[in-house]
CSV table of C-alpha atoms and ligand atoms in Angstrom, one decimal:
chain,number,residue,atom,x,y,z
A,249,MET,CA,9.9,3.6,-23.7
A,250,ARG,CA,11.2,1.0,-21.3
A,251,LYS,CA,9.4,-2.3,-21.3
A,252,LEU,CA,7.1,-3.4,-18.5
A,253,SER,CA,8.7,-6.3,-16.7
A,254,PRO,CA,6.7,-9.5,-17.0
A,255,VAL,CA,7.4,-10.4,-13.4
A,256,LEU,CA,5.2,-12.5,-11.2
A,257,PRO,CA,3.2,-10.8,-8.5
A,258,VAL,CA,5.8,-9.3,-6.3
A,259,LEU,CA,6.5,-10.7,-2.9
A,260,VAL,CA,8.7,-7.9,-1.7
A,261,CYS,CA,8.7,-4.8,-3.9
A,262,LEU,CA,10.8,-2.5,-1.8
A,263,THR,CA,14.0,-3.8,-0.3
A,264,MET,CA,16.2,-2.8,2.5
A,265,LEU,CA,19.4,-2.1,0.7
A,266,SER,CA,21.9,-1.9,3.5
A,267,SER,CA,22.1,-3.8,6.7
A,268,CYS,CA,22.7,-2.2,10.0
A,269,GLY,CA,25.3,-3.3,12.4
A,270,ASP,CA,26.9,-6.7,12.2
A,271,SER,CA,24.6,-9.3,13.7
A,272,LYS,CA,27.2,-12.0,13.4
A,273,ALA,CA,29.8,-10.2,15.4
A,274,ALA,CA,30.3,-11.5,19.0
A,275,SER,CA,28.7,-8.8,21.2
A,276,PRO,CA,27.0,-8.5,24.5
A,277,ALA,CA,23.3,-9.2,24.7
A,278,SER,CA,22.5,-5.5,24.9
A,279,ASP,CA,24.4,-4.5,21.7
A,280,PRO,CA,22.0,-2.1,20.0
A,281,ASN,CA,23.3,-3.2,16.6
A,282,GLU,CA,22.1,-6.7,17.1
A,283,LYS,CA,19.1,-7.5,14.9
A,284,SER,CA,16.7,-10.3,14.3
A,285,SER,CA,13.9,-10.8,11.7
A,286,GLY,CA,10.6,-12.6,11.8
A,287,SER,CA,8.4,-13.3,8.7
A,288,LEU,CA,4.8,-14.3,8.1
A,289,PHE,CA,2.5,-14.6,5.2
A,290,ALA,CA,-0.6,-12.4,5.9
A,291,MET,CA,-2.8,-10.0,3.9
A,292,ASP,CA,-1.9,-11.9,0.8
A,293,THR,CA,1.7,-11.0,1.0
A,294,TYR,CA,5.1,-11.8,2.7
A,295,ILE,CA,5.8,-9.6,5.7
A,296,THR,CA,9.2,-9.2,7.4
A,297,VAL,CA,9.8,-7.4,10.7
A,298,THR,CA,13.4,-6.6,11.5
A,299,ALA,CA,14.1,-5.2,14.9
A,300,TYR,CA,17.2,-4.1,16.8
A,301,GLY,CA,18.3,-4.1,20.4
A,302,GLU,CA,17.8,-6.3,23.4
A,303,ASN,CA,14.0,-6.5,23.3
A,304,ARG,CA,13.9,-7.3,19.6
A,305,ASP,CA,12.6,-10.9,19.9
A,306,ALA,CA,9.7,-9.9,22.1
A,307,GLY,CA,9.0,-6.9,19.8
A,308,ILE,CA,9.0,-9.1,16.6
A,309,LYS,CA,6.6,-11.5,18.3
A,310,ALA,CA,4.2,-8.7,19.4
A,311,ALA,CA,4.4,-7.1,15.9
A,312,THR,CA,3.7,-10.3,14.0
A,313,ASP,CA,0.9,-11.3,16.4
A,314,GLU,CA,-0.7,-7.9,15.9
A,315,ILE,CA,-0.6,-8.2,12.1
A,316,SER,CA,-2.2,-11.7,12.4
A,317,ARG,CA,-4.9,-10.3,14.7
A,318,LEU,CA,-5.7,-7.4,12.3
A,319,GLU,CA,-5.8,-9.7,9.3
A,320,LYS,CA,-8.5,-11.7,11.1
A,321,LEU,CA,-10.5,-8.4,11.6
A,322,TRP,CA,-10.1,-7.1,8.0
A,323,SER,CA,-10.0,-10.1,5.7
A,324,VAL,CA,-12.8,-9.9,3.2
A,325,THR,CA,-13.0,-13.7,2.7
A,326,ASP,CA,-12.6,-14.9,6.3
A,327,THR,CA,-16.2,-15.6,7.5
A,328,ALA,CA,-15.2,-14.7,11.0
A,329,SER,CA,-13.8,-11.2,10.1
A,330,GLU,CA,-15.5,-7.9,11.0
A,331,ILE,CA,-15.5,-6.8,7.3
A,332,TYR,CA,-17.2,-10.1,6.3
A,333,ALA,CA,-19.8,-9.4,9.0
A,334,VAL,CA,-20.4,-5.9,7.6
A,335,ASP,CA,-20.6,-7.2,4.0
A,336,HIS,CA,-23.1,-9.9,5.0
A,337,ALA,CA,-25.3,-7.9,7.3
A,338,ASP,CA,-28.1,-7.5,4.7
A,339,GLY,CA,-28.4,-3.8,5.3
A,340,SER,CA,-28.4,-3.9,9.1
A,341,GLY,CA,-25.8,-2.2,11.3
A,342,THR,CA,-22.7,-4.1,12.5
A,343,ALA,CA,-20.8,-3.2,15.6
A,344,VAL,CA,-17.0,-3.2,14.9
A,345,SER,CA,-13.9,-2.7,16.9
A,346,PRO,CA,-12.4,0.8,17.3
A,347,GLU,CA,-9.5,-0.1,15.0
A,348,THR,CA,-11.9,-1.1,12.2
A,349,ALA,CA,-14.0,2.0,12.7
A,350,ASP,CA,-10.9,4.2,12.6
A,351,LEU,CA,-9.7,2.6,9.3
A,352,LEU,CA,-13.1,2.9,7.7
A,353,SER,CA,-13.2,6.5,8.8
A,354,LEU,CA,-9.8,7.1,7.1
A,355,ALA,CA,-10.9,5.3,3.9
A,356,ILE,CA,-14.1,7.4,3.7
A,357,ASP,CA,-12.2,10.6,4.4
A,358,MET,CA,-9.6,9.8,1.8
A,359,HIS,CA,-12.3,9.0,-0.8
A,360,GLY,CA,-13.3,12.7,-0.4
A,361,LYS,CA,-9.8,14.1,-0.4
A,362,THR,CA,-8.8,12.1,-3.5
A,363,SER,CA,-11.8,13.1,-5.7
A,364,GLY,CA,-13.0,9.5,-5.3
A,365,ALA,CA,-9.8,7.8,-6.5
A,366,LEU,CA,-9.7,5.6,-3.3
A,367,ASP,CA,-12.9,3.6,-3.3
A,368,ILE,CA,-13.3,0.7,-0.8
A,369,SER,CA,-16.7,-0.2,-2.3
A,370,LEU,CA,-15.3,-1.5,-5.6
A,371,TYR,CA,-15.0,-5.1,-4.3
A,372,PRO,CA,-17.8,-6.6,-6.5
A,373,VAL,CA,-16.1,-5.1,-9.5
A,374,LEU,CA,-12.7,-6.4,-8.5
A,375,CYS,CA,-14.2,-9.8,-8.1
A,376,ALA,CA,-15.7,-9.7,-11.6
A,377,TRP,CA,-12.2,-9.1,-13.0
A,378,GLY,CA,-10.9,-12.0,-10.9
A,379,PHE,CA,-8.3,-9.8,-9.1
A,380,THR,CA,-9.5,-11.3,-5.8
A,381,THR,CA,-9.2,-14.9,-6.8
A,382,GLY,CA,-6.7,-15.1,-9.6
A,383,GLU,CA,-9.4,-16.4,-12.0
A,384,TYR,CA,-8.9,-13.5,-14.3
A,385,ARG,CA,-11.5,-12.4,-17.0
A,386,VAL,CA,-12.5,-9.3,-18.8
A,387,PRO,CA,-16.1,-8.5,-17.9
A,388,ASP,CA,-18.2,-6.9,-20.6
A,389,ASP,CA,-19.4,-3.3,-20.5
A,390,SER,CA,-22.9,-4.2,-19.4
A,391,GLU,CA,-21.7,-6.3,-16.5
A,392,ILE,CA,-19.3,-3.6,-15.3
A,393,ASP,CA,-22.1,-1.0,-15.6
A,394,GLU,CA,-24.5,-3.1,-13.6
A,395,LEU,CA,-21.9,-3.9,-10.9
A,396,MET,CA,-20.9,-0.2,-10.6
A,397,THR,CA,-24.5,0.6,-9.5
A,398,HIS,CA,-23.8,-1.4,-6.3
A,399,THR,CA,-20.8,0.8,-5.4
A,400,GLY,CA,-20.6,4.2,-3.7
A,401,VAL,CA,-18.6,5.2,-0.6
A,402,ASP,CA,-21.3,7.8,0.2
A,403,ARG,CA,-23.7,4.9,0.9
A,404,ILE,CA,-21.5,3.7,3.8
A,405,ALA,CA,-22.8,4.9,7.1
A,406,LEU,CA,-20.3,5.0,10.0
A,407,ASP,CA,-21.9,6.0,13.3
A,408,GLY,CA,-19.4,5.6,16.1
A,409,SER,CA,-18.5,2.0,16.0
A,410,THR,CA,-21.5,0.9,14.0
A,411,VAL,CA,-21.2,0.4,10.3
A,412,THR,CA,-24.1,0.0,7.9
A,413,ILE,CA,-24.0,-0.6,4.2
A,414,PRO,CA,-26.9,-1.4,1.8
A,415,ALA,CA,-27.6,-5.1,1.3
A,416,ASP,CA,-26.4,-4.9,-2.4
A,417,MET,CA,-23.0,-3.6,-1.4
A,418,GLU,CA,-19.6,-5.0,-0.3
A,419,ILE,CA,-16.5,-3.2,1.0
A,420,ASP,CA,-12.9,-4.3,1.1
A,421,LEU,CA,-10.0,-2.5,2.9
A,422,GLY,CA,-7.3,-4.1,0.7
A,423,ALA,CA,-5.9,-0.7,-0.3
A,424,VAL,CA,-5.3,0.5,3.2
A,425,ALA,CA,-5.1,-2.5,5.5
A,426,LYS,CA,-1.4,-3.1,5.2
A,427,GLY,CA,-0.4,0.4,5.9
A,428,CYS,CA,-2.6,0.6,9.0
A,429,SER,CA,-1.2,-2.8,10.1
A,430,GLY,CA,2.3,-1.5,9.8
A,431,ASP,CA,1.4,1.5,12.0
A,432,MET,CA,-0.1,-0.8,14.6
A,433,ALA,CA,2.8,-3.3,14.4
A,434,VAL,CA,5.2,-0.3,15.1
A,435,GLU,CA,3.1,0.5,18.2
A,436,ALA,CA,3.4,-3.1,19.3
A,437,LEU,CA,7.2,-3.0,18.8
A,438,LYS,CA,7.4,0.2,20.9
A,439,ALA,CA,5.3,-1.3,23.7
A,440,GLN,CA,8.0,-4.0,24.0
A,441,GLY,CA,10.7,-1.4,24.3
A,442,VAL,CA,12.0,-1.6,20.7
A,443,SER,CA,13.1,1.8,19.4
A,444,CYS,CA,14.6,0.7,16.0
A,445,ALA,CA,12.9,-1.5,13.5
A,446,LEU,CA,12.1,-1.9,9.8
A,447,LEU,CA,8.9,-3.5,8.5
A,448,ASP,CA,8.4,-4.7,5.0
A,449,LEU,CA,4.8,-5.5,4.2
A,450,GLY,CA,5.0,-6.6,0.6
A,451,GLY,CA,6.0,-3.3,-0.8
A,452,ASN,CA,5.1,-1.2,2.1
A,453,ILE,CA,8.1,-0.1,4.1
A,454,GLN,CA,7.7,1.3,7.6
A,455,THR,CA,10.5,2.3,9.9
A,456,LEU,CA,10.7,2.9,13.7
A,457,GLY,CA,13.5,5.2,14.7
A,458,GLU,CA,14.9,8.2,12.8
A,459,THR,CA,18.1,6.2,12.2
A,460,LYS,CA,19.5,2.8,12.5
A,461,PRO,CA,21.4,2.1,15.7
A,462,ASP,CA,24.6,3.1,14.0
A,463,GLY,CA,23.3,6.5,13.4
A,464,THR,CA,22.8,6.2,9.6
A,465,LYS,CA,19.5,6.8,7.9
A,466,TRP,CA,17.4,4.0,6.5
A,467,LYS,CA,18.0,3.3,2.8
A,468,ILE,CA,15.0,2.1,0.9
A,469,GLY,CA,14.9,0.8,-2.6
A,470,ILE,CA,12.2,1.9,-5.0
A,471,ARG,CA,11.2,-1.1,-7.1
A,472,ASP,CA,12.0,-0.9,-10.9
A,473,PRO,CA,8.7,-1.3,-12.7
A,474,PHE,CA,10.5,-2.1,-15.9
A,475,GLY,CA,13.0,-4.7,-14.6
A,476,ASP,CA,14.2,-6.6,-11.6
A,477,GLY,CA,15.5,-4.9,-8.4
A,478,SER,CA,15.4,-1.3,-7.6
A,479,ALA,CA,15.4,1.8,-9.8
A,480,ALA,CA,16.2,4.3,-7.1
A,481,THR,CA,17.0,4.6,-3.4
A,482,LEU,CA,15.6,6.9,-0.8
A,483,GLU,CA,17.2,7.7,2.6
A,484,THR,CA,14.5,8.3,5.2
A,485,GLY,CA,14.0,8.7,8.9
A,486,GLU,CA,11.0,7.3,10.8
A,487,GLY,CA,7.9,6.9,8.7
A,488,ALA,CA,6.4,5.1,5.7
A,489,VAL,CA,7.4,4.6,2.1
A,490,ILE,CA,4.5,2.9,0.3
A,491,THR,CA,4.3,2.0,-3.3
A,492,SER,CA,1.4,0.9,-5.5
A,493,GLY,CA,2.4,-0.5,-8.9
A,494,GLY,CA,0.5,-1.9,-11.8
A,495,TYR,CA,3.2,-4.7,-11.9
A,496,GLU,CA,2.1,-6.1,-8.6
A,497,ARG,CA,-0.9,-8.0,-10.0
A,498,TYR,CA,-2.1,-8.1,-13.6
A,499,PHE,CA,-3.1,-10.5,-16.4
A,500,GLU,CA,-2.9,-10.4,-20.1
A,501,GLN,CA,-5.6,-11.2,-22.5
A,502,ASP,CA,-5.5,-10.8,-26.3
A,503,GLY,CA,-2.4,-8.7,-26.0
A,504,VAL,CA,-3.9,-6.3,-23.5
A,505,ILE,CA,-2.5,-6.0,-20.0
A,506,TYR,CA,-5.1,-5.5,-17.2
A,507,LYS,CA,-3.8,-4.2,-13.9
A,508,HIS,CA,-5.3,-4.7,-10.4
A,509,ILE,CA,-5.9,-1.0,-9.5
A,510,LEU,CA,-9.3,0.1,-10.8
A,511,ASP,CA,-10.4,3.6,-11.7
A,512,PRO,CA,-13.6,4.1,-9.7
A,513,LYS,CA,-14.9,6.3,-12.5
A,514,THR,CA,-14.9,3.5,-15.0
A,515,GLY,CA,-14.7,0.2,-13.0
A,516,ARG,CA,-11.8,-0.7,-15.3
A,517,PRO,CA,-8.0,-0.8,-14.6
A,518,ALA,CA,-6.7,2.7,-14.1
A,519,GLU,CA,-5.0,4.0,-17.2
A,520,SER,CA,-3.4,7.1,-15.7
A,521,GLY,CA,-0.1,7.0,-17.5
A,522,LEU,CA,1.7,5.9,-14.3
A,523,VAL,CA,3.3,2.5,-13.7
A,524,SER,CA,4.1,3.2,-10.1
A,525,ALA,CA,3.3,5.7,-7.3
A,526,THR,CA,5.1,5.9,-4.0
A,527,ALA,CA,3.9,8.0,-1.0
A,528,ILE,CA,6.3,9.0,1.7
A,529,GLY,CA,5.1,10.3,5.0
A,530,LYS,CA,4.7,9.7,8.7
A,531,GLU,CA,1.8,7.3,8.8
A,532,GLY,CA,1.5,4.0,7.0
A,533,ARG,CA,-2.3,4.1,6.7
A,534,TYR,CA,-2.3,7.5,5.1
A,535,CYS,CA,0.5,6.7,2.7
A,536,ASP,CA,-1.2,3.4,1.7
A,537,ALA,CA,-4.4,5.2,0.9
A,538,LEU,CA,-2.3,7.8,-0.9
A,539,SER,CA,-0.2,5.4,-3.0
A,540,THR,CA,-3.3,3.7,-4.5
A,541,SER,CA,-5.0,7.1,-5.1
A,542,LEU,CA,-1.9,8.7,-6.7
A,543,TYR,CA,-1.7,5.8,-9.1
A,544,VAL,CA,-5.3,6.2,-10.1
A,545,LEU,CA,-5.1,10.0,-10.3
A,546,GLY,CA,-2.1,10.1,-12.6
A,547,GLU,CA,0.6,12.8,-12.8
A,548,GLU,CA,-1.7,15.8,-12.9
A,549,GLY,CA,-4.1,14.7,-10.2
A,550,ALA,CA,-1.3,13.5,-8.0
A,551,GLU,CA,0.5,16.8,-8.3
A,552,LYS,CA,-2.7,18.7,-7.4
A,553,LEU,CA,-3.3,16.5,-4.3
A,554,TRP,CA,0.4,17.0,-3.3
A,555,ARG,CA,0.0,20.8,-3.6
A,556,GLU,CA,-3.3,20.8,-1.6
A,557,SER,CA,-2.1,18.4,1.1
A,558,GLY,CA,1.4,19.5,2.1
A,559,ASP,CA,2.0,16.5,4.4
A,560,PHE,CA,3.6,13.9,2.1
A,561,ASP,CA,6.2,13.4,-0.6
A,562,MET,CA,5.9,11.2,-3.6
A,563,VAL,CA,7.8,9.4,-6.4
A,564,LEU,CA,5.8,8.8,-9.6
A,565,ILE,CA,7.1,6.7,-12.4
A,566,SER,CA,5.4,7.3,-15.8
A,567,GLU,CA,4.8,4.8,-18.6
A,568,SER,CA,7.5,6.6,-20.5
A,569,GLY,CA,10.1,5.9,-17.8
A,570,GLU,CA,10.2,9.4,-16.3
A,571,PHE,CA,10.6,9.8,-12.5
A,572,ILE,CA,8.7,12.7,-10.9
A,573,ILE,CA,9.6,13.4,-7.3
A,574,THR,CA,8.6,16.2,-4.9
A,575,GLU,CA,11.1,18.7,-3.4
A,576,GLY,CA,11.0,17.2,0.1
A,577,ILE,CA,13.0,14.2,-0.9
A,578,GLU,CA,15.2,15.8,-3.6
A,579,ASP,CA,18.3,15.5,-1.5
A,580,SER,CA,17.7,12.0,-0.2
A,581,PHE,CA,16.6,10.4,-3.5
A,582,GLU,CA,19.0,8.8,-6.0
A,583,LEU,CA,18.3,7.1,-9.3
A,584,THR,CA,20.1,3.8,-9.8
A,585,VAL,CA,19.1,3.3,-13.4
A,586,PRO,CA,19.4,5.8,-16.3
A,587,ALA,CA,16.2,7.7,-16.4
A,588,GLU,CA,14.7,11.2,-16.7
A,589,LEU,CA,14.1,12.9,-13.4
A,590,ARG,CA,11.9,15.9,-12.7
A,591,VAL,CA,11.4,17.6,-9.3
A,592,LEU,CA,8.2,19.3,-8.3
A,593,HIS,CA,8.6,22.5,-6.3
A,594,ARG,CA,6.0,24.3,-4.3
B,136,ADP,P1,-1.1,-3.6,-2.9
B,136,ADP,O1,-2.2,-4.1,-2.0
B,136,ADP,O2,-1.0,-4.4,-4.2
B,136,ADP,O3,0.2,-3.3,-2.3
B,136,ADP,P2,-2.6,-1.1,-3.0
B,136,ADP,O4,-2.4,-0.6,-1.7
B,136,ADP,O5,-2.5,-0.1,-4.1
B,136,ADP,O6,-1.6,-2.2,-3.5
B,136,ADP,O7,-4.0,-1.8,-3.1
B,136,ADP,C1,-4.5,-2.3,-4.2
B,136,ADP,C2,-5.7,-3.2,-3.9
B,136,ADP,O8,-6.8,-2.4,-3.5
B,136,ADP,C3,-6.1,-4.0,-5.1
B,136,ADP,O9,-5.5,-5.2,-5.2
B,136,ADP,C4,-7.6,-4.1,-4.9
B,136,ADP,O10,-7.9,-5.1,-4.0
B,136,ADP,C5,-8.0,-2.8,-4.2
B,136,ADP,N1,-8.3,-1.7,-5.2
B,136,ADP,C6,-8.1,-1.6,-6.5
B,136,ADP,N2,-8.4,-0.4,-7.0
B,136,ADP,C7,-8.8,0.3,-5.9
B,136,ADP,C8,-9.3,1.7,-5.7
B,136,ADP,N3,-9.4,2.5,-6.7
B,136,ADP,N4,-9.6,2.1,-4.5
B,136,ADP,C9,-9.5,1.2,-3.4
B,136,ADP,N5,-9.1,-0.1,-3.5
B,136,ADP,C10,-8.8,-0.5,-4.7
B,137,MG,MG1,-2.6,1.3,-1.0
């Protein structure tokens, strides 16, 4: 078994491995290979937007502004956010914007599709573990049991743009917000006339354009959970490649490692046998919801969901170091470390 790398929380867990065009070369202003990047810290992570072509600077500004706007809507700690308002409404209904209603609707829907693996009502339990603040602790069984009585996605009522949750409950969109922000940032880039861009939202990679301006596919690195750098590469067109990994945030106490993704069935860190799960598909919001869910479900549950769904591919990395990939990416996936590889076929 390869050893889990004791890395710090990851700032950027997927990396763009090859650059497109030569931004240093002297070229006319309209050279489609010219690229620029803009970065910001938002949603608790470093975000980089790289865009190509003549409208790239306006596109980057629009995309980063959009991400900042969405963070203000969805932050669970910002007292001015819509989610904060929902969480502190004492059982009454809260009117939210269409984008918040849409994301809540996706999260509720995905709770059902994933047999409850994705659960946005776990926030009080995550707080007890200290995953929201960094003040880590291991809550005792009775505390977890008590906190779990305040969860339950079926207790969230979404009626048009009005959200109502019971007074004892709090929700958090942390598992899906970055993917949805990526989708909306891509829309903002398009609205500025950008047709080729790559967004890195702290481990979530989203691309605009089937290829880079030079006609080659995007080459994305899949982070090595057992070491530094990447363990594999994936060539993709337009879409999302989103990873959830136990290595992203964890703490150790008395020789036990506690990771930040919880199993909603237990209120404790998911012990599914996976160290990382990557979802590959068209939409960031869907893949973000999936990556967290696949990680919780483990190999068997993830395979079942893949067979039922038919609209995403995945890369699972097991604790023993085995890579399990789905047939849709078989030809575009390449291991860059020695490891066992298994391909799932329909
Ligand atoms: P990251 O945000 O680290 O890239 P994820 O998209 O997988 O990774 O989101 C994980 C975050 O979602 C956790 O840090 C926590 O705030 C929250 N979370 C943990 N477990 C669950 C779960 N089972 N369902 C929904 N949200 C969860
Ligand atoms: Mg996620």
